[in-house]
Amino acid sequence: MQKLTYSQKKIAHYPIIGQSIIKGEEQAGKTTIGIARMLYLLENTGKKLLFVAIKSEAYEVAKQQLATVKSMENMSLFESDSHLNQGTIYRLEDLLAQLAQECFKEKPYIYIEEIPEMLLEEAIHQVKKEYPRVKCLKEKRLLKEEMKWMDVKGYTSLEGYLDADRVGCEMKWPKKGKTRQALWALKTYIEVELEEQGKMTTSQRDLRLLIALKEGRLKGQYVHLIVDDAHLLTEVQLELLGLLRKEQKGEVLFLVATKPEFSRMLGLTRGTSYKKLGYDMTGRVRRLKGVRQKGKVKAKKQISLEPTPLEIFMSNQLNSLQESHLPWYVETYKYINKLTGLETIFKQDTSAGETYIDEVRQEDVQSLPIYSDIAAGMPIEVVDDTCGSFEIPGELTGHKKNTYMLHVQGDSMIGAGIDDGDYVVIQAGSVSDHEIAAIYYNGAITLKRIVQEEEHILLVSENPKYRPIVIEDGEFRAMGKLIGVLKNL
């Protein structure tokens, strides 16, 4: 077995502390410490211990190191190898396969990594009949990822999924919305079809194993648990491994990378609640420093240089590609509150008329009627009929009543941040002096700032190329004041 450094030995031979995490970079010796910790626990407790490796390389190293210790004639920690037999090393996938064989022995399944393409198309066709407006059903990659995400996060009911906080997800579908209902129906249809074929996805297998452990159909038999590369496990797998312990007084040790890559599919990501998964790691995180190699010269500090024009161009191209990665039916808007100056960016799923800002609830969405165009230039003829509606988060408008939208044509209000093609949000009611308002005048409607003078009223543009309109006679009415501007980015 590889010789431990002093700091590694201190960690490996530390008194039993219950549950803890060791963080370290690649090649820092985490697996070696895990094996050494396994030997220490076996020597001092004699209780069953499960060592789980995620990567095949780490699994082979763990087996090799344990075999080396067993073959030593003079072991430093043991008088006999009887305690070593209480330790079991598994590759994660092998462990899950064995548990599945035991759990589903009455009806063996064929396990698949992905949903077959033909089955997915059939399911989409069926679900579209009930949810014809949910166009995200065209995005097969997103659908597969979302259904896997439901499994790895442990959602077993529609109610739970409808209220889920989908942190890190590419698309932020609103809680309790039609999109989520359609996706759950899609997942249910596929699972029923796979069941009839005697098949199951591996993510669904893991979830069912977790349920079996919770219901007592599978029993835990270990006291101690050590997991190498635990940052690569899903929430379901983490909770599942914890339930394989029959005694909660044993030790749990997670060996994780110092800076793991973020993935919404994994369990130990930012914002993870260990207590939710059945663990208490409060104040029990140790950081392992890498081993300095002999003869290695410390690298000189790099001098930061200004980026070249080519580097700037490539960076801009990359940012552009990332922004354009959203599906075609998702549009990005910026709402400018003209009463507070607050600007908010949100995205709208135009396939089902659903709007979201970081998981805004569907019941918090306000539907505003859209009337005909309004001139930000020369007044245009009024059309009384609505030409549609727009779903907007109610918190942006304060859920104000008697509120509607008008489409802007022209550039007379660019000085107020209102451009040609924008939508303005108008609140019907009285208008004060110097406020921007929708004005009805002699059969036409325009957007202008109202300025009250002694003898007449001026309708003032926010563009110097337009002269003020003087209201002396004729039919004039303020239709409501401007409270917000909506821009399609």
XYZ file of C-alpha atoms in Angstrom:
489
model
C 0.000 0.000 0.000
C 1.182 3.519 -0.836
C 2.925 5.169 2.082
C 0.906 7.917 3.725
C 2.242 11.369 4.416
C 2.010 12.693 7.961
C -1.075 14.831 7.190
C -2.777 11.951 5.363
C -2.094 9.591 8.248
C -3.618 12.067 10.710
C -6.842 12.073 8.710
C -6.922 8.308 8.127
C -6.302 7.479 11.823
C -8.560 10.138 13.312
C -11.036 8.943 15.987
C -14.489 8.040 14.707
C -16.468 11.271 14.152
C -19.662 10.089 12.477
C -20.142 11.860 9.147
C -17.556 13.931 7.278
C -16.231 15.069 3.908
C -12.664 15.133 2.616
C -12.021 17.497 -0.275
C -8.961 17.230 -2.467
C -7.685 17.818 -5.965
C -6.876 15.081 -8.452
C -3.830 12.967 -7.475
C -3.989 14.301 -3.915
C -4.376 10.784 -2.498
C -8.091 10.763 -1.624
C -8.544 7.105 -2.594
C -5.454 6.083 -0.627
C -6.769 7.874 2.447
C -10.166 6.229 1.935
C -8.613 2.756 1.950
C -6.470 3.619 4.978
C -9.574 4.905 6.730
C -11.358 1.664 5.862
C -8.596 -0.379 7.475
C -8.642 1.816 10.585
C -12.414 1.475 11.006
C -12.307 -2.295 10.522
C -9.526 -2.627 13.097
C -11.236 -0.456 15.690
C -14.858 -1.531 15.248
C -14.895 -4.891 13.446
C -18.197 -3.828 11.842
C -19.251 -4.206 8.221
C -18.034 -1.454 5.939
C -18.986 -0.559 2.369
C -16.479 1.226 0.142
C -18.011 2.536 -3.104
C -15.993 3.802 -6.053
C -17.670 5.648 -8.914
C -14.870 5.439 -11.461
C -13.522 2.080 -12.629
C -9.934 3.293 -12.162
C -10.533 4.140 -8.499
C -12.290 0.808 -7.993
C -9.282 -1.099 -9.353
C -6.887 0.928 -7.189
C -8.992 0.254 -4.087
C -9.114 -3.491 -4.783
C -5.373 -3.593 -5.435
C -4.500 -1.736 -2.248
C -6.784 -3.873 -0.077
C -5.395 -7.058 -1.648
C -1.869 -5.836 -0.913
C -2.678 -5.308 2.764
C -4.315 -8.738 3.016
C -1.215 -10.411 1.582
C 1.239 -8.740 3.948
C 2.779 -11.107 6.471
C 3.323 -8.457 9.134
C 0.391 -6.074 9.104
C 0.857 -2.890 11.102
C -2.791 -2.614 12.088
C -3.996 -6.205 12.455
C -2.933 -9.434 14.116
C -5.066 -11.428 11.675
C -7.016 -10.635 8.548
C -10.411 -11.512 10.029
C -11.430 -7.876 10.315
C -10.535 -7.201 6.680
C -13.238 -9.590 5.531
C -15.847 -7.220 6.966
C -14.922 -4.675 4.304
C -16.545 -4.761 0.864
C -15.487 -2.739 -2.161
C -17.968 -2.125 -4.960
C -18.016 -0.210 -8.184
C -21.222 1.849 -7.979
C -22.833 0.383 -11.082
C -22.076 -3.181 -9.911
C -23.629 -2.447 -6.525
C -26.782 -0.987 -8.064
C -27.087 -3.937 -10.462
C -26.843 -6.405 -7.582
C -29.438 -4.526 -5.536
C -31.755 -4.452 -8.555
C -31.336 -8.183 -9.058
C -32.381 -8.754 -5.463
C -35.222 -6.223 -5.505
C -36.734 -7.268 -8.849
C -35.987 -10.994 -8.756
C -39.626 -11.855 -9.425
C -39.594 -9.780 -12.621
C -36.094 -9.154 -14.009
C -35.698 -6.020 -16.140
C -33.449 -4.963 -18.979
C -31.843 -1.651 -17.982
C -31.262 1.072 -20.555
C -29.455 4.393 -20.281
C -31.717 6.401 -22.593
C -35.323 6.339 -23.722
C -35.623 4.781 -27.217
C -36.229 7.380 -29.931
C -39.284 5.658 -31.408
C -40.933 5.356 -27.996
C -40.269 9.027 -27.277
C -41.872 10.075 -30.580
C -44.904 7.889 -29.864
C -45.258 9.386 -26.369
C -44.963 12.937 -27.727
C -47.696 12.203 -30.274
C -50.036 10.975 -27.539
C -49.350 13.806 -25.073
C -49.815 16.478 -27.758
C -53.450 15.463 -27.989
C -54.039 16.711 -24.441
C -51.480 19.533 -24.475
C -51.459 20.892 -28.064
C -50.001 24.300 -27.116
C -46.908 22.998 -25.306
C -44.398 23.272 -28.122
C -41.388 22.316 -26.012
C -42.490 18.763 -26.799
C -40.508 19.254 -30.007
C -37.244 19.536 -28.087
C -36.310 15.854 -27.671
C -32.966 16.517 -25.984
C -34.578 18.721 -23.350
C -37.342 16.180 -22.796
C -34.891 13.352 -22.155
C -32.850 15.488 -19.766
C -35.921 16.662 -17.876
C -37.311 13.148 -17.387
C -33.939 11.946 -16.135
C -33.769 14.984 -13.833
C -37.139 14.028 -12.321
C -35.716 10.595 -11.468
C -32.334 11.670 -10.099
C -34.037 14.274 -7.873
C -36.457 11.652 -6.563
C -39.821 13.020 -7.746
C -42.500 10.340 -7.530
C -45.669 12.446 -7.850
C -47.004 15.142 -10.152
C -47.687 17.418 -7.162
C -44.049 17.308 -6.097
C -42.759 18.047 -9.585
C -45.197 20.907 -10.160
C -43.802 22.713 -7.119
C -40.136 21.790 -7.662
C -37.384 24.415 -7.667
C -35.561 23.480 -10.861
C -32.235 25.108 -9.957
C -29.694 25.054 -12.774
C -32.156 23.877 -15.415
C -31.741 25.204 -18.946
C -35.433 26.070 -19.171
C -37.350 27.590 -16.256
C -40.882 26.337 -16.691
C -43.352 27.956 -14.282
C -44.536 26.044 -11.245
C -47.933 24.377 -11.612
C -47.922 25.261 -15.328
C -49.182 23.287 -18.315
C -45.645 22.572 -19.496
C -44.780 20.636 -16.349
C -48.080 18.771 -16.485
C -47.361 17.744 -20.071
C -43.839 16.574 -19.227
C -45.085 14.469 -16.320
C -47.714 12.908 -18.594
C -44.963 12.156 -21.113
C -42.803 10.491 -18.456
C -45.729 8.427 -17.152
C -46.636 7.189 -20.638
C -43.048 6.122 -21.362
C -42.649 4.288 -18.054
C -45.859 2.318 -18.620
C -44.705 1.305 -22.110
C -41.241 0.292 -20.882
C -42.808 -1.726 -18.061
C -44.789 -3.736 -20.596
C -41.557 -4.417 -22.492
C -39.738 -5.502 -19.320
C -37.390 -2.520 -19.539
C -36.428 0.323 -17.228
C -34.054 3.289 -17.413
C -31.139 3.203 -14.977
C -32.300 6.460 -13.398
C -35.744 4.963 -12.773
C -34.063 1.820 -11.411
C -32.139 3.877 -8.849
C -35.303 5.680 -7.786
C -37.215 2.426 -7.334
C -34.355 0.975 -5.289
C -34.506 4.003 -3.008
C -38.261 3.502 -2.563
C -37.699 -0.204 -1.799
C -35.166 0.690 0.910
C -37.518 3.252 2.430
C -40.374 0.744 2.452
C -38.212 -2.002 3.966
C -38.320 -4.337 0.965
C -34.521 -4.050 0.858
C -32.484 -4.065 4.080
C -29.263 -2.281 4.877
C -26.444 -4.442 6.211
C -23.479 -2.088 6.640
C -22.379 0.098 9.535
C -19.720 2.265 7.868
C -19.823 3.887 4.424
C -16.975 5.396 2.405
C -17.672 6.836 -1.069
C -14.879 7.868 -3.439
C -15.735 10.674 -5.899
C -19.041 11.238 -4.110
C -19.512 14.490 -6.048
C -20.405 12.343 -9.089
C -23.501 10.817 -7.434
C -27.087 11.931 -7.869
C -29.294 12.876 -4.911
C -31.143 9.572 -5.190
C -27.884 7.587 -5.196
C -26.546 9.486 -2.180
C -29.720 8.879 -0.190
C -29.823 5.259 -1.351
C -26.275 4.535 -0.154
C -27.054 6.045 3.229
C -29.973 3.650 3.666
C -27.661 0.663 3.075
C -26.395 1.213 6.607
C -28.270 -0.751 9.246
C -26.838 1.331 12.090
C -26.778 5.112 12.091
C -23.968 5.210 14.673
C -21.309 4.219 12.156
C -19.121 6.498 10.056
C -19.893 8.077 6.680
C -17.018 9.516 4.665
C -17.399 11.265 1.303
C -14.252 11.828 -0.767
C -14.936 14.686 -3.194
C -13.128 16.975 -5.617
C -12.190 20.446 -4.393
C -13.926 22.172 -7.296
C -16.317 19.720 -8.941
C -17.987 20.660 -12.207
C -21.557 21.822 -11.813
C -24.309 19.583 -13.175
C -27.968 19.773 -12.263
C -28.093 15.976 -12.389
C -25.698 15.568 -9.467
C -26.432 15.708 -5.768
C -23.503 17.497 -4.121
C -23.865 20.789 -5.979
C -24.150 24.316 -4.633
C -27.197 24.780 -2.459
C -27.415 21.079 -1.570
C -28.964 20.309 1.800
C -27.123 17.324 3.271
C -29.791 16.965 5.935
C -32.398 16.522 3.199
C -30.359 13.544 1.982
C -30.052 12.079 5.481
C -26.578 13.360 6.382
C -25.212 15.928 8.820
C -21.874 17.321 7.602
C -21.969 20.561 9.588
C -18.415 21.625 10.419
C -16.959 18.296 9.242
C -15.276 19.213 5.973
C -11.507 18.660 5.685
C -9.379 19.870 2.801
C -6.550 17.712 1.563
C -3.514 19.408 0.070
C -1.774 17.898 -2.928
C 1.554 16.116 -2.449
C 4.515 18.144 -3.692
C 6.680 16.103 -6.043
C 10.417 16.018 -5.451
C 12.543 18.047 -7.817
C 9.540 19.956 -9.106
C 10.353 23.629 -9.598
C 7.675 26.066 -8.536
C 6.256 27.790 -11.563
C 6.865 31.499 -11.929
C 3.930 33.798 -11.465
C 2.352 34.500 -14.809
C 2.039 38.090 -15.915
C -1.458 38.921 -17.029
C -1.589 40.349 -20.577
C -4.244 42.368 -22.357
C -6.377 40.153 -24.635
C -5.557 40.336 -28.330
C -8.207 41.486 -30.838
C -8.572 37.856 -31.970
C -9.170 36.695 -28.368
C -11.792 39.414 -27.884
C -13.527 38.406 -31.126
C -13.574 34.699 -30.175
C -14.913 35.541 -26.700
C -17.753 37.579 -28.222
C -18.537 34.752 -30.639
C -18.724 32.262 -27.753
C -21.046 34.524 -25.761
C -23.239 34.923 -28.813
C -23.452 31.155 -29.279
C -24.357 30.649 -25.629
C -27.164 33.225 -25.833
C -28.560 31.625 -29.007
C -28.714 28.174 -27.390
C -32.248 28.750 -26.136
C -35.019 26.965 -28.078
C -36.685 29.002 -30.808
C -39.974 29.342 -28.940
C -38.412 31.001 -25.882
C -38.227 34.787 -26.087
C -36.336 37.135 -23.779
C -37.859 40.412 -22.615
C -36.779 43.364 -20.506
C -39.413 45.200 -18.492
C -38.610 48.754 -17.369
C -40.774 50.022 -14.533
C -41.216 53.723 -15.313
C -42.412 54.463 -11.774
C -39.361 53.009 -9.991
C -36.742 52.735 -12.746
C -36.256 49.044 -11.945
C -35.311 46.842 -14.914
C -36.110 43.104 -14.977
C -35.224 40.508 -17.615
C -37.452 37.468 -18.014
C -38.152 34.757 -20.570
C -41.471 33.696 -22.022
C -42.377 30.282 -23.397
C -44.446 31.354 -26.399
C -45.445 27.758 -27.105
C -47.924 27.683 -24.238
C -48.204 31.319 -23.216
C -46.334 30.627 -19.982
C -44.061 33.221 -18.414
C -41.408 32.744 -15.801
C -38.872 34.650 -13.746
C -36.920 32.207 -11.612
C -39.836 29.856 -11.134
C -42.678 32.404 -10.957
C -45.909 30.576 -10.203
C -48.492 30.343 -12.951
C -51.115 31.948 -10.722
C -48.842 34.997 -10.327
C -48.851 35.685 -14.069
C -50.974 38.649 -15.220
C -52.579 38.658 -18.664
C -52.640 42.143 -20.214
C -54.810 42.899 -23.284
C -52.958 44.369 -26.248
C -54.773 47.080 -28.197
C -53.775 48.506 -31.537
C -50.577 50.389 -32.283
C -49.826 53.696 -30.623
C -47.855 56.368 -32.417
C -44.571 57.614 -31.054
C -44.570 60.140 -33.904
C -47.605 61.345 -35.809
C -50.942 60.234 -34.253
C -52.548 57.164 -35.808
C -56.158 56.044 -36.048
C -57.645 54.293 -33.018
C -58.791 50.677 -33.237
C -60.995 49.655 -30.310
C -60.617 45.895 -30.639
C -57.858 44.042 -28.843
C -55.287 42.272 -31.016
C -54.200 39.717 -28.433
C -52.831 39.515 -24.915
C -49.446 39.229 -23.223
C -48.562 37.139 -20.182
C -46.365 39.112 -17.788
C -45.283 38.400 -14.200
C -47.757 40.282 -12.037
C -45.065 41.439 -9.628
C -43.652 43.685 -12.371
C -46.859 45.675 -12.725
C -47.838 45.359 -9.081
C -50.959 43.496 -10.245
C -52.479 46.903 -11.038
C -56.040 46.824 -12.324
C -57.260 48.501 -15.524
C -53.880 47.947 -17.145
C -53.310 47.248 -20.842
C -50.561 47.319 -23.479
C -50.029 49.237 -26.713
C -47.517 48.573 -29.487
C -45.248 51.527 -30.256
C -44.654 52.806 -33.796
C -42.169 55.598 -34.378
C -39.214 57.236 -32.659
C -40.640 60.368 -31.054
C -40.113 59.022 -27.492
C -36.595 57.598 -27.791
C -35.357 60.149 -25.264
C -37.536 58.433 -22.655
C -36.121 55.009 -23.554
C -39.126 54.043 -25.691
C -38.097 52.720 -29.115
C -39.966 51.754 -32.237
C -41.380 48.229 -31.755
C -41.538 48.373 -27.960
C -44.698 47.708 -25.967
C -45.862 50.244 -23.408
C -47.921 49.344 -20.347
C -50.648 51.869 -19.620
C -52.727 52.187 -16.466
C -56.120 53.676 -17.170
C -57.062 56.652 -15.009
C -56.075 60.226 -14.305
C -52.799 61.690 -15.577
C -50.730 64.390 -13.877
C -48.794 67.247 -15.434
C -45.488 66.188 -17.096
C -46.377 62.492 -17.071
C -46.113 60.379 -20.239
C -49.525 59.144 -21.296
C -51.555 57.545 -24.064
C -53.540 60.435 -25.562
C -56.678 60.302 -27.675
C -56.971 63.419 -29.854
C -59.319 64.030 -32.792
C -59.848 60.321 -33.529
C -56.183 59.338 -33.255
C -53.993 58.033 -30.456
C -50.424 58.967 -29.586
C -47.870 58.587 -26.803
C -46.606 61.891 -25.472
C -45.645 63.796 -22.345
C -48.465 66.081 -21.182
C -47.416 69.639 -20.292
C -50.124 71.917 -18.877
C -49.698 75.592 -19.740
C -51.917 78.544 -18.826
C -53.967 78.664 -22.016
C -53.456 75.295 -23.601
C -51.993 71.814 -23.258
C -48.832 70.629 -25.032
C -48.154 67.063 -26.119
C -44.357 66.932 -26.024
C -42.132 64.349 -27.720
C -38.811 63.099 -26.367
C -37.105 63.639 -29.708
C -36.041 67.135 -30.863
C -37.041 66.503 -34.489
C -40.717 66.485 -33.456
C -42.452 69.754 -32.545
C -44.930 69.815 -29.647
C -48.603 69.345 -30.490
C -50.703 72.233 -29.162
C -54.159 71.238 -27.904
C -56.469 74.212 -28.392
C -59.736 72.673 -29.438
C -61.100 69.349 -30.601
C -61.758 66.079 -28.810
C -59.007 65.294 -26.277
C -58.770 62.568 -23.653
C -55.958 61.055 -21.584
C -56.401 57.279 -21.808
C -53.962 56.457 -19.023
C -50.436 57.023 -17.823
C -47.291 55.124 -18.769
C -46.131 52.742 -16.016
C -43.792 50.438 -17.928
C -41.965 49.614 -21.161
C -41.468 46.095 -22.511
C -38.597 45.347 -24.897
C -38.073 42.132 -26.851
C -34.336 41.441 -26.594
